[in-house]
Structures are given as C-alpha cells and as structure tokens.
PDB file of C-alpha atoms in Angstrom:
ATOM      1  CA  MET A1447      21.039  48.849 -31.844  1.00  0.00           C
ATOM      2  CA  PRO A1448      22.814  47.461 -34.948  1.00  0.00           C
ATOM      3  CA  ALA A1449      22.212  49.048 -38.328  1.00  0.00           C
ATOM      4  CA  PRO A1450      19.925  47.513 -40.980  1.00  0.00           C
ATOM      5  CA  THR A1451      20.950  44.303 -42.727  1.00  0.00           C
ATOM      6  CA  THR A1452      23.657  44.753 -45.329  1.00  0.00           C
ATOM      7  CA  ASP A1453      23.863  43.404 -48.826  1.00  0.00           C
ATOM      8  CA  PRO A1454      24.304  39.612 -48.508  1.00  0.00           C
ATOM      9  CA  ASP A1455      26.289  39.559 -51.769  1.00  0.00           C
ATOM     10  CA  ALA A1456      28.888  42.056 -50.522  1.00  0.00           C
ATOM     11  CA  PRO A1457      32.320  40.468 -50.021  1.00  0.00           C
ATOM     12  CA  LEU A1458      33.372  39.811 -46.449  1.00  0.00           C
ATOM     13  CA  GLY A1459      35.176  42.779 -44.982  1.00  0.00           C
ATOM     14  CA  VAL A1460      33.399  45.311 -47.219  1.00  0.00           C
ATOM     15  CA  ALA A1461      30.315  47.057 -45.934  1.00  0.00           C
ATOM     16  CA  GLY A1462      27.333  46.637 -48.195  1.00  0.00           C
ATOM     17  CA  GLU A1463      24.731  49.212 -49.089  1.00  0.00           C
ATOM     18  CA  PRO A1464      22.275  49.845 -46.207  1.00  0.00           C
ATOM     19  CA  SER A1465      18.763  48.542 -46.793  1.00  0.00           C
ATOM     20  CA  GLY A1466      17.156  51.804 -45.632  1.00  0.00           C
ATOM     21  CA  GLU A1467      17.552  55.368 -46.801  1.00  0.00           C
ATOM     22  CA  SER A1468      20.597  57.307 -45.652  1.00  0.00           C
ATOM     23  CA  THR A1469      19.849  59.773 -42.852  1.00  0.00           C
ATOM     24  CA  GLY A1470      23.042  61.775 -43.096  1.00  0.00           C
ATOM     25  CA  THR A1471      25.970  62.771 -45.229  1.00  0.00           C
ATOM     26  CA  GLN A1472      28.712  61.286 -42.992  1.00  0.00           C
ATOM     27  CA  PRO A1473      30.873  58.666 -44.744  1.00  0.00           C
ATOM     28  CA  GLU A1474      30.516  55.025 -43.763  1.00  0.00           C
ATOM     29  CA  PRO A1475      33.048  53.967 -41.079  1.00  0.00           C
ATOM     30  CA  ALA A1476      35.848  51.718 -42.256  1.00  0.00           C
ATOM     31  CA  LEU A1477      35.415  48.044 -41.446  1.00  0.00           C
ATOM     32  CA  ASP A1478      38.268  46.534 -39.445  1.00  0.00           C
ATOM     33  CA  PRO A1479      39.502  43.371 -41.227  1.00  0.00           C
ATOM     34  CA  THR A1480      39.904  41.559 -37.909  1.00  0.00           C
ATOM     35  CA  LEU A1481      36.281  42.224 -36.985  1.00  0.00           C
ATOM     36  CA  ALA A1482      35.108  41.301 -40.473  1.00  0.00           C
ATOM     37  CA  ALA A1483      36.861  37.943 -40.187  1.00  0.00           C
ATOM     38  CA  ALA A1484      35.262  37.111 -36.815  1.00  0.00           C
ATOM     39  CA  VAL A1485      32.387  35.212 -38.444  1.00  0.00           C
ATOM     40  CA  GLU A1486      32.800  32.016 -36.447  1.00  0.00           C
ATOM     41  CA  ALA A1487      33.012  33.852 -33.126  1.00  0.00           C
ATOM     42  CA  ALA A1488      29.852  35.749 -33.995  1.00  0.00           C
ATOM     43  CA  ARG A1489      28.101  32.530 -35.076  1.00  0.00           C
ATOM     44  CA  ALA A1490      29.037  30.767 -31.847  1.00  0.00           C
ATOM     45  CA  ALA A1491      27.567  33.640 -29.831  1.00  0.00           C
ATOM     46  CA  ALA A1492      24.352  33.570 -31.882  1.00  0.00           C
ATOM     47  CA  GLU A1493      24.005  29.787 -31.481  1.00  0.00           C
ATOM     48  CA  ALA A1494      24.508  30.082 -27.736  1.00  0.00           C
ATOM     49  CA  GLU A1495      21.768  32.690 -27.560  1.00  0.00           C
ATOM     50  CA  ALA A1496      19.431  30.752 -29.875  1.00  0.00           C
ATOM     51  CA  GLY A1497      19.715  27.459 -28.006  1.00  0.00           C
ATOM     52  CA  PRO A1498      17.302  26.369 -25.243  1.00  0.00           C
ATOM     53  CA  ALA A1499      17.841  28.309 -22.042  1.00  0.00           C
ATOM     54  CA  ALA A1500      18.679  26.585 -18.771  1.00  0.00           C
ATOM     55  CA  GLU A1501      17.677  29.622 -16.719  1.00  0.00           C
ATOM     56  CA  PRO A1502      14.146  31.088 -16.485  1.00  0.00           C
ATOM     57  CA  ILE A1503      15.411  34.505 -17.552  1.00  0.00           C
ATOM     58  CA  GLY A1504      17.249  33.168 -20.597  1.00  0.00           C
ATOM     59  CA  SER A1505      16.095  32.882 -24.204  1.00  0.00           C
ATOM     60  CA  PRO A1506      12.781  31.090 -24.784  1.00  0.00           C
ATOM     61  CA  VAL A1507      12.836  27.476 -25.872  1.00  0.00           C
ATOM     62  CA  LEU A1508      12.025  27.652 -29.592  1.00  0.00           C
ATOM     63  CA  THR A1509      12.022  24.619 -31.824  1.00  0.00           C
ATOM     64  CA  VAL A1510      13.130  24.458 -35.434  1.00  0.00           C
ATOM     65  CA  ALA A1511      10.816  22.651 -37.842  1.00  0.00           C
ATOM     66  CA  SER A1512      13.624  21.035 -39.865  1.00  0.00           C
ATOM     67  CA  ASP A1513      17.054  19.655 -39.112  1.00  0.00           C
ATOM     68  CA  ASP A1514      18.544  23.087 -39.657  1.00  0.00           C
ATOM     69  CA  ALA A1515      20.219  24.878 -36.777  1.00  0.00           C
ATOM     70  CA  PRO A1516      18.472  27.961 -35.334  1.00  0.00           C
ATOM     71  CA  VAL A1517      21.242  30.138 -36.785  1.00  0.00           C
ATOM     72  CA  GLY A1518      21.452  30.037 -40.571  1.00  0.00           C
ATOM     73  CA  ALA A1519      23.815  31.378 -43.180  1.00  0.00           C
ATOM     74  CA  HIS A1520      25.943  34.466 -42.745  1.00  0.00           C
ATOM     75  CA  VAL A1521      24.312  37.262 -44.774  1.00  0.00           C
ATOM     76  CA  GLY A1522      26.441  40.324 -44.156  1.00  0.00           C
ATOM     77  CA  VAL A1523      28.624  42.457 -41.931  1.00  0.00           C
ATOM     78  CA  GLU A1524      28.537  46.167 -41.285  1.00  0.00           C
ATOM     79  CA  ALA A1525      30.849  48.507 -39.429  1.00  0.00           C
ATOM     80  CA  GLU A1526      29.409  50.215 -36.358  1.00  0.00           C
ATOM     81  CA  GLY A1527      32.555  52.288 -35.841  1.00  0.00           C
ATOM     82  CA  PRO A1528      36.331  51.954 -35.989  1.00  0.00           C
ATOM     83  CA  ASP A1529      36.335  49.286 -33.261  1.00  0.00           C
ATOM     84  CA  ALA A1530      32.963  47.544 -33.685  1.00  0.00           C
ATOM     85  CA  ALA A1531      31.026  45.677 -36.368  1.00  0.00           C
ATOM     86  CA  THR A1532      27.801  43.695 -36.631  1.00  0.00           C
ATOM     87  CA  HIS A1533      27.495  40.302 -38.315  1.00  0.00           C
ATOM     88  CA  TYR A1534      24.088  39.125 -39.581  1.00  0.00           C
ATOM     89  CA  PHE A1535      22.882  35.522 -39.802  1.00  0.00           C
ATOM     90  CA  GLU A1536      19.596  34.128 -41.082  1.00  0.00           C
ATOM     91  CA  SER A1537      17.108  32.840 -38.524  1.00  0.00           C
ATOM     92  CA  ASN A1538      15.583  29.393 -39.056  1.00  0.00           C
ATOM     93  CA  TYR A1539      12.875  29.804 -36.447  1.00  0.00           C
ATOM     94  CA  PRO A1540       9.549  29.026 -38.230  1.00  0.00           C
ATOM     95  CA  GLY A1541       7.818  31.985 -36.593  1.00  0.00           C
ATOM     96  CA  TYR A1542      10.558  34.453 -37.486  1.00  0.00           C
ATOM     97  CA  VAL A1543      10.694  34.410 -41.262  1.00  0.00           C
ATOM     98  CA  GLY A1544      12.781  37.313 -42.518  1.00  0.00           C
ATOM     99  CA  TRP A1545      14.422  37.937 -39.130  1.00  0.00           C
ATOM    100  CA  ARG A1546      18.184  37.902 -38.621  1.00  0.00           C
ATOM    101  CA  TRP A1547      20.551  37.297 -35.780  1.00  0.00           C
ATOM    102  CA  ALA A1548      22.652  40.426 -35.277  1.00  0.00           C
ATOM    103  CA  VAL A1549      25.916  39.882 -33.393  1.00  0.00           C
ATOM    104  CA  THR A1550      27.965  42.954 -32.572  1.00  0.00           C
ATOM    105  CA  VAL A1551      31.663  42.281 -32.034  1.00  0.00           C
ATOM    106  CA  ALA A1552      34.321  44.715 -30.836  1.00  0.00           C
ATOM    107  CA  ILE A1553      38.077  44.972 -30.380  1.00  0.00           C
ATOM    108  CA  ALA A1554      39.891  47.075 -27.798  1.00  0.00           C
ATOM    109  CA  GLY A1555      42.979  47.689 -29.932  1.00  0.00           C
ATOM    110  CA  PRO A1556      45.696  46.099 -32.068  1.00  0.00           C
ATOM    111  CA  GLU A1557      46.657  42.598 -31.059  1.00  0.00           C
ATOM    112  CA  GLU A1558      43.636  42.438 -28.718  1.00  0.00           C
ATOM    113  CA  PRO A1559      41.092  39.585 -28.967  1.00  0.00           C
ATOM    114  CA  VAL A1560      37.682  40.065 -30.518  1.00  0.00           C
ATOM    115  CA  THR A1561      34.855  40.152 -27.974  1.00  0.00           C
ATOM    116  CA  VAL A1562      31.074  39.863 -28.376  1.00  0.00           C
ATOM    117  CA  SER A1563      29.156  42.940 -27.244  1.00  0.00           C
ATOM    118  CA  GLU A1564      25.556  42.073 -28.095  1.00  0.00           C
ATOM    119  CA  VAL A1565      23.414  39.334 -29.639  1.00  0.00           C
ATOM    120  CA  VAL A1566      19.867  40.204 -30.717  1.00  0.00           C
ATOM    121  CA  LEU A1567      17.238  38.925 -33.115  1.00  0.00           C
ATOM    122  CA  LEU A1568      16.192  41.768 -35.433  1.00  0.00           C
ATOM    123  CA  PRO A1569      13.580  41.967 -38.212  1.00  0.00           C
ATOM    124  CA  GLY A1570      14.870  42.269 -41.747  1.00  0.00           C
ATOM    125  CA  ASN A1571      13.156  43.617 -44.841  1.00  0.00           C
ATOM    126  CA  GLY A1572       9.719  42.009 -45.195  1.00  0.00           C
ATOM    127  CA  ALA A1573       9.773  40.439 -41.723  1.00  0.00           C
ATOM    128  CA  LEU A1574       6.487  40.177 -39.870  1.00  0.00           C
ATOM    129  CA  THR A1575       6.613  42.500 -36.866  1.00  0.00           C
ATOM    130  CA  ALA A1576       4.149  43.624 -34.232  1.00  0.00           C
ATOM    131  CA  PRO A1577       2.354  46.922 -34.882  1.00  0.00           C
ATOM    132  CA  ALA A1578       3.523  50.049 -33.121  1.00  0.00           C
ATOM    133  CA  TRP A1579       2.261  50.355 -29.573  1.00  0.00           C
ATOM    134  CA  VAL A1580      -0.687  52.713 -29.165  1.00  0.00           C
ATOM    135  CA  PRO A1581      -1.769  54.094 -25.747  1.00  0.00           C
ATOM    136  CA  TYR A1582      -4.979  52.585 -24.434  1.00  0.00           C
ATOM    137  CA  ASN A1583      -6.875  55.883 -24.551  1.00  0.00           C
ATOM    138  CA  GLU A1584      -6.156  56.096 -28.304  1.00  0.00           C
ATOM    139  CA  ARG A1585      -7.168  52.480 -28.974  1.00  0.00           C
ATOM    140  CA  VAL A1586     -10.665  52.842 -27.527  1.00  0.00           C
ATOM    141  CA  ARG A1587     -13.364  53.209 -30.160  1.00  0.00           C
ATOM    142  CA  PRO A1588     -17.022  54.235 -29.913  1.00  0.00           C
ATOM    143  CA  GLY A1589     -19.020  51.415 -28.350  1.00  0.00           C
ATOM    144  CA  ASP A1590     -16.049  49.841 -26.545  1.00  0.00           C
ATOM    145  CA  LEU A1591     -16.912  51.148 -23.074  1.00  0.00           C
ATOM    146  CA  GLY A1592     -19.248  49.020 -21.012  1.00  0.00           C
ATOM    147  CA  ALA A1593     -20.764  49.136 -17.546  1.00  0.00           C
ATOM    148  CA  GLY A1594     -18.089  49.908 -14.961  1.00  0.00           C
ATOM    149  CA  ASP A1595     -15.400  50.814 -17.529  1.00  0.00           C
ATOM    150  CA  LEU A1596     -13.470  54.048 -16.971  1.00  0.00           C
ATOM    151  CA  LEU A1597     -11.752  56.242 -19.558  1.00  0.00           C
ATOM    152  CA  PRO A1598     -10.516  59.401 -17.797  1.00  0.00           C
ATOM    153  CA  SER A1599      -9.621  62.372 -19.978  1.00  0.00           C
ATOM    154  CA  THR A1600      -6.101  63.748 -19.769  1.00  0.00           C
ATOM    155  CA  PRO A1601      -5.449  67.183 -18.217  1.00  0.00           C
ATOM    156  CA  ASP A1602      -4.240  68.473 -21.593  1.00  0.00           C
ATOM    157  CA  ASP A1603      -7.098  67.026 -23.655  1.00  0.00           C
ATOM    158  CA  PRO A1604      -7.500  69.520 -26.543  1.00  0.00           C
ATOM    159  CA  ARG A1605     -11.229  68.820 -26.689  1.00  0.00           C
ATOM    160  CA  LEU A1606     -11.734  70.431 -23.270  1.00  0.00           C
ATOM    161  CA  ALA A1607     -11.144  73.917 -21.919  1.00  0.00           C
ATOM    162  CA  GLU A1608     -11.441  75.470 -18.488  1.00  0.00           C
ATOM    163  CA  GLY A1609     -15.005  76.488 -17.721  1.00  0.00           C
ATOM    164  CA  PHE A1610     -14.091  80.132 -17.165  1.00  0.00           C
ATOM    165  CA  LEU A1611     -12.388  80.533 -20.546  1.00  0.00           C
ATOM    166  CA  SER A1612     -14.090  82.397 -23.342  1.00  0.00           C
ATOM    167  CA  GLY A1613     -13.884  79.291 -25.534  1.00  0.00           C
ATOM    168  CA  ALA A1614     -17.033  77.922 -23.905  1.00  0.00           C
ATOM    169  CA  ASP A1615     -20.501  78.566 -25.302  1.00  0.00           C
ATOM    170  CA  GLN A1616     -21.780  82.005 -24.412  1.00  0.00           C
ATOM    171  CA  ALA A1617     -25.089  80.568 -23.216  1.00  0.00           C
ATOM    172  CA  THR A1618     -23.217  78.248 -20.861  1.00  0.00           C
ATOM    173  CA  GLU A1619     -21.083  81.101 -19.524  1.00  0.00           C
ATOM    174  CA  ASP A1620     -24.121  83.297 -18.907  1.00  0.00           C
ATOM    175  CA  LEU A1621     -25.982  80.562 -17.052  1.00  0.00           C
ATOM    176  CA  ALA A1622     -22.989  79.627 -14.910  1.00  0.00           C
ATOM    177  CA  HIS A1623     -22.432  83.275 -13.987  1.00  0.00           C
ATOM    178  CA  GLU A1624     -26.112  83.811 -13.188  1.00  0.00           C
ATOM    179  CA  VAL A1625     -26.544  80.877 -10.816  1.00  0.00           C
ATOM    180  CA  GLY A1626     -23.027  80.894  -9.422  1.00  0.00           C
ATOM    181  CA  LEU A1627     -22.275  77.410 -10.702  1.00  0.00           C
ATOM    182  CA  GLY A1628     -20.359  75.960 -13.563  1.00  0.00           C
ATOM    183  CA  ARG A1629     -18.479  72.955 -14.788  1.00  0.00           C
ATOM    184  CA  LYS A1630     -14.765  72.707 -14.223  1.00  0.00           C
ATOM    185  CA  ARG A1631     -14.175  72.057 -17.921  1.00  0.00           C
ATOM    186  CA  VAL A1632     -16.293  72.479 -21.019  1.00  0.00           C
ATOM    187  CA  LEU A1633     -15.865  71.682 -24.691  1.00  0.00           C
ATOM    188  CA  SER A1634     -13.189  73.788 -26.301  1.00  0.00           C
ATOM    189  CA  PHE A1635     -13.483  75.217 -29.801  1.00  0.00           C
ATOM    190  CA  GLU A1636     -11.522  72.220 -31.114  1.00  0.00           C
ATOM    191  CA  GLY A1637     -13.799  69.844 -29.213  1.00  0.00           C
ATOM    192  CA  ARG A1638     -16.981  71.388 -30.618  1.00  0.00           C
ATOM    193  CA  LEU A1639     -15.538  71.430 -34.130  1.00  0.00           C
ATOM    194  CA  ALA A1640     -14.569  67.751 -33.893  1.00  0.00           C
ATOM    195  CA  ALA A1641     -18.036  66.825 -32.609  1.00  0.00           C
ATOM    196  CA  ALA A1642     -19.728  68.808 -35.382  1.00  0.00           C
ATOM    197  CA  GLU A1643     -17.625  67.128 -38.068  1.00  0.00           C
ATOM    198  CA  ARG A1644     -18.304  63.695 -36.578  1.00  0.00           C
ATOM    199  CA  TRP A1645     -22.065  64.250 -36.388  1.00  0.00           C
ATOM    200  CA  HIS A1646     -22.229  65.827 -39.832  1.00  0.00           C
ATOM    201  CA  GLY A1647     -20.505  62.844 -41.459  1.00  0.00           C
ATOM    202  CA  GLY A1648     -22.179  60.213 -39.294  1.00  0.00           C
ATOM    203  CA  GLU A1649     -25.237  58.033 -39.592  1.00  0.00           C
ATOM    204  CA  PHE A1650     -27.614  60.920 -38.899  1.00  0.00           C
ATOM    205  CA  GLY A1651     -25.941  63.497 -41.120  1.00  0.00           C
ATOM    206  CA  PRO A1652     -27.222  64.976 -44.386  1.00  0.00           C
ATOM    207  CA  GLY A1653     -25.204  62.553 -46.518  1.00  0.00           C
ATOM    208  CA  SER A1654     -26.849  59.340 -45.285  1.00  0.00           C
ATOM    209  CA  ASP A1655     -29.069  57.322 -47.624  1.00  0.00           C
ATOM    210  CA  ILE A1656     -32.148  57.683 -45.420  1.00  0.00           C
ATOM    211  CA  ALA A1657     -31.775  61.473 -45.446  1.00  0.00           C
ATOM    212  CA  LYS A1658     -31.611  61.563 -49.246  1.00  0.00           C
ATOM    213  CA  LEU A1659     -34.947  59.707 -49.510  1.00  0.00           C
ATOM    214  CA  ALA A1660     -36.737  61.554 -46.703  1.00  0.00           C
ATOM    215  CA  PRO A1661     -39.814  63.687 -47.460  1.00  0.00           C
ATOM    216  CA  GLY A1662     -38.418  66.560 -45.383  1.00  0.00           C
ATOM    217  CA  ALA A1663     -35.462  67.696 -43.297  1.00  0.00           C
ATOM    218  CA  CYS A1664     -35.253  67.520 -39.497  1.00  0.00           C
ATOM    219  CA  GLY A1665     -35.020  71.290 -39.313  1.00  0.00           C
ATOM    220  CA  THR A1666     -38.676  71.499 -40.407  1.00  0.00           C
ATOM    221  CA  CYS A1667     -39.918  68.587 -38.297  1.00  0.00           C
ATOM    222  CA  GLY A1668     -42.045  69.120 -35.200  1.00  0.00           C
ATOM    223  CA  PHE A1669     -40.146  66.400 -33.326  1.00  0.00           C
ATOM    224  CA  PHE A1670     -36.824  68.237 -33.727  1.00  0.00           C
ATOM    225  CA  LEU A1671     -35.351  69.616 -30.468  1.00  0.00           C
ATOM    226  CA  PRO A1672     -32.559  72.140 -31.241  1.00  0.00           C
ATOM    227  CA  LEU A1673     -29.369  72.115 -29.185  1.00  0.00           C
ATOM    228  CA  ALA A1674     -28.380  75.174 -27.190  1.00  0.00           C
ATOM    229  CA  GLY A1675     -25.380  77.389 -27.794  1.00  0.00           C
ATOM    230  CA  SER A1676     -23.275  77.468 -30.925  1.00  0.00           C
ATOM    231  CA  MET A1677     -24.599  74.064 -32.063  1.00  0.00           C
ATOM    232  CA  GLN A1678     -28.189  75.276 -32.268  1.00  0.00           C
ATOM    233  CA  ALA A1679     -28.064  76.302 -35.925  1.00  0.00           C
ATOM    234  CA  ALA A1680     -26.929  72.927 -37.188  1.00  0.00           C
ATOM    235  CA  PHE A1681     -27.885  70.180 -34.717  1.00  0.00           C
ATOM    236  CA  GLY A1682     -30.664  68.963 -32.505  1.00  0.00           C
ATOM    237  CA  VAL A1683     -32.134  65.851 -30.929  1.00  0.00           C
ATOM    238  CA  CYS A1684     -34.880  63.716 -32.440  1.00  0.00           C
ATOM    239  CA  GLY A1685     -37.899  63.297 -30.149  1.00  0.00           C
ATOM    240  CA  ASN A1686     -39.951  60.897 -32.273  1.00  0.00           C
ATOM    241  CA  GLU A1687     -40.051  57.408 -30.759  1.00  0.00           C
ATOM    242  CA  ILE A1688     -40.888  55.911 -34.160  1.00  0.00           C
ATOM    243  CA  ALA A1689     -37.946  57.524 -35.939  1.00  0.00           C
ATOM    244  CA  PRO A1690     -34.634  55.638 -36.279  1.00  0.00           C
ATOM    245  CA  ALA A1691     -32.788  58.575 -34.687  1.00  0.00           C
ATOM    246  CA  ASP A1692     -34.983  58.883 -31.577  1.00  0.00           C
ATOM    247  CA  GLY A1693     -32.896  60.376 -28.760  1.00  0.00           C
ATOM    248  CA  ARG A1694     -29.888  60.906 -31.053  1.00  0.00           C
ATOM    249  CA  VAL A1695     -28.182  64.058 -32.246  1.00  0.00           C
ATOM    250  CA  VAL A1696     -29.239  64.777 -35.837  1.00  0.00           C
ATOM    251  CA  HIS A1697     -28.247  67.374 -38.385  1.00  0.00           C
ATOM    252  CA  VAL A1698     -30.894  69.873 -39.464  1.00  0.00           C
ATOM    253  CA  GLU A1699     -30.615  68.494 -43.008  1.00  0.00           C
ATOM    254  CA  PHE A1700     -31.085  64.899 -41.913  1.00  0.00           C
ATOM    255  CA  GLY A1701     -34.521  63.396 -42.362  1.00  0.00           C
ATOM    256  CA  CYS A1702     -36.536  60.198 -42.320  1.00  0.00           C
ATOM    257  CA  GLY A1703     -39.963  58.880 -43.233  1.00  0.00           C
ATOM    258  CA  ALA A1704     -41.369  59.793 -39.791  1.00  0.00           C
ATOM    259  CA  HIS A1705     -41.251  63.539 -40.527  1.00  0.00           C
ATOM    260  CA  SER A1706     -44.112  65.315 -38.782  1.00  0.00           C
ATOM    261  CA  GLU A1707     -45.324  66.924 -42.014  1.00  0.00           C
ATOM    262  CA  ALA A1708     -45.025  63.878 -44.250  1.00  0.00           C
ATOM    263  CA  GLU A1709     -48.126  63.298 -46.345  1.00  0.00           C
ATOM    264  CA  VAL A1710     -49.320  60.047 -47.841  1.00  0.00           C
ATOM    265  CA  ASP A1711     -51.572  59.889 -50.902  1.00  0.00           C
ATOM    266  CA  THR A1712     -54.685  58.049 -49.716  1.00  0.00           C
ATOM    267  CA  SER A1713     -56.565  58.186 -53.036  1.00  0.00           C
ATOM    268  CA  SER A1714     -57.460  54.922 -54.694  1.00  0.00           C
ATOM    269  CA  THR A1715     -55.072  53.530 -57.253  1.00  0.00           C
ATOM    270  CA  VAL A1716     -57.942  51.751 -59.066  1.00  0.00           C
ATOM    271  CA  PRO A1717     -59.466  53.910 -61.862  1.00  0.00           C
ATOM    272  CA  ILE A1718     -63.243  54.480 -61.542  1.00  0.00           C
ATOM    273  CA  ALA A1719     -65.369  54.991 -64.630  1.00  0.00           C
ATOM    274  CA  GLU A1720     -67.658  58.042 -64.806  1.00  0.00           C
ATOM    275  CA  VAL A1721     -70.677  55.898 -65.895  1.00  0.00           C
ATOM    276  CA  VAL A1722     -71.654  53.077 -63.554  1.00  0.00           C
ATOM    277  CA  TYR A1723     -73.772  50.128 -64.733  1.00  0.00           C
ATOM    278  CA  ASP A1724     -75.814  48.188 -62.212  1.00  0.00           C
ATOM    279  CA  ASP A1725     -76.013  44.616 -63.486  1.00  0.00           C
ATOM    280  CA  THR A1726     -77.484  43.131 -60.300  1.00  0.00           C
ATOM    281  CA  THR A1727     -81.052  43.581 -61.557  1.00  0.00           C
ATOM    282  CA  LEU A1728     -82.746  42.770 -64.845  1.00  0.00           C
ATOM    283  CA  ASP A1729     -85.025  45.323 -66.552  1.00  0.00           C
ATOM    284  CA  PHE A1730     -87.576  44.079 -69.103  1.00  0.00           C
ATOM    285  CA  GLU A1731     -90.681  45.387 -70.950  1.00  0.00           C
ATOM    286  CA  SER A1732     -93.956  43.478 -71.225  1.00  0.00           C
ATOM    287  CA  ARG A1733     -95.321  42.968 -74.827  1.00  0.00           C
ATOM    288  CA  GLY A1734     -98.638  41.396 -73.974  1.00  0.00           C
TER     289      GLY A1734
END
C-alpha cells in the first residue's frame, strides 16, 4: 500500500516529509526523475478508475456535486523504491472529503516506459474513515441478546477454566467429586474477579445513590441470600419482592429502603399540650 500523503508544497521530483511519524532509521529512497515527471500518466489512470464503470465488478458509479472532475489537483509524489513512486491527487467525491487518489507508477529500467502498478483511493489526514472492525463477540453488550440468540464462548475464553482445575470454587469441586458429576467448565479466577468488579461497581454496588441513603446494608437484611463459594463474603441475591434489586446479585454493602430491619417513626408530628381544655360544654354558677 502506498505511503502517507506527502507535503503538497514540495517541488515535483523531491519527496516531501511524511505525514506520519517515522518508524525506522533507514534513509528515504531516491525519487527517480522519470517517475516524478509521470504526473499526466498517473492522472489518466486515476481518472479511468474514478469514472463510471461499465462492468459490474468495476468502480462504483459516483457522482460529483460540481463541474469538477472526480480527480482533483496533484498534491504530492513519494518514492516507494528505486523503481517505483506514488503520485497523490485530491478526490472531488462529495462523500470522500480528505481522501486522495494514490497512483503507483513503476519503471523496469533505463529507457523503459513508465507503467501504472496500482490505483487506489486512500484516506488522508482528517479524512472520515470507518471504525476498526471488531469481532461480533466483542461488540455484544449486556441486554443485546434476545430470545433465540446465540453467543457461544470461545475455547480459550479466559473467564472459564476446566471443571477439574483447582481454579474452581472449592465448594463446587467438593460437590462435583461427591456426587460424581460436574460441569465441563467453570469460572476461572479471572472470570470471578471480573464478575466481582462488575457487580461491585454496578447498579447494586455500595457506591450507588440508593445504597448511600439506605437505612441498612444488605449484609444485615433478612431478605439477603448469600452466594456460595468464594463470592459468599461479598455478594448475595435479594429475595424481597418489594425491593428494586429483587432476584439480582447485590453487594453486602448495598441497601435500600425495603431493609428488613428498617424502622419508621410513627409518633405524631403535631405537638400536644400537657393541659387539655374541653370547650364543648359551658360551666356556670347560679346566683339566685
């Protein structure tokens, strides 16, 4: 693939400074004057590639908004080696702002004609490009899976370990050994650590707003069902149907207003005087 776009102000036949950082200490290859002068041949190849395609497998039919040609001004040339160079031209496609046509030309030897090796449309500095491709199993987020959707785990998933390895919970190992059963894979140490960090910092962790205003922590609530194994000291499941975390994993320091030991002050907020006057009846003394 051609190198980054060169300095558009560099004189023809002289390689400009690369737009990216240098990745090595090797000197820049010398630019052949014959290749540097092949601007028109490179432009003709770019225009042929940019024009509407007659074949289904050719370039897409793209229209230019103005009267300008799809291939714009020549913006630089850069040596790819002693016998090859790449010319860059601006692209006038409205959807490709900042992109450049890169035409690589080559020469077989002295007195040989210049030939076109490759014509591509490449993004320049500041060009809008598509984000890097991410595998589907890394794009899925919590809540994305629906009924019938499948997301198989990979054989080398670091969150899982073989069921017979010592990385599993001791309680799980003991039970599997006792009854002669067991799961093929269980959560590895990394998997349990990742789950603990996710639950601790999640909606039902100790740092949530509802936990800060709760009258008590889940660890002291009668509706708290502790998890088994190594998670028992820090996590459990809420069993209160009124609580916002019912059926969810909660941290022992999480809490809500439905705590089993929450107390409400039922005393009257209206002050009552110690002396009460009954003004519903009238007392009088007879003078006759």
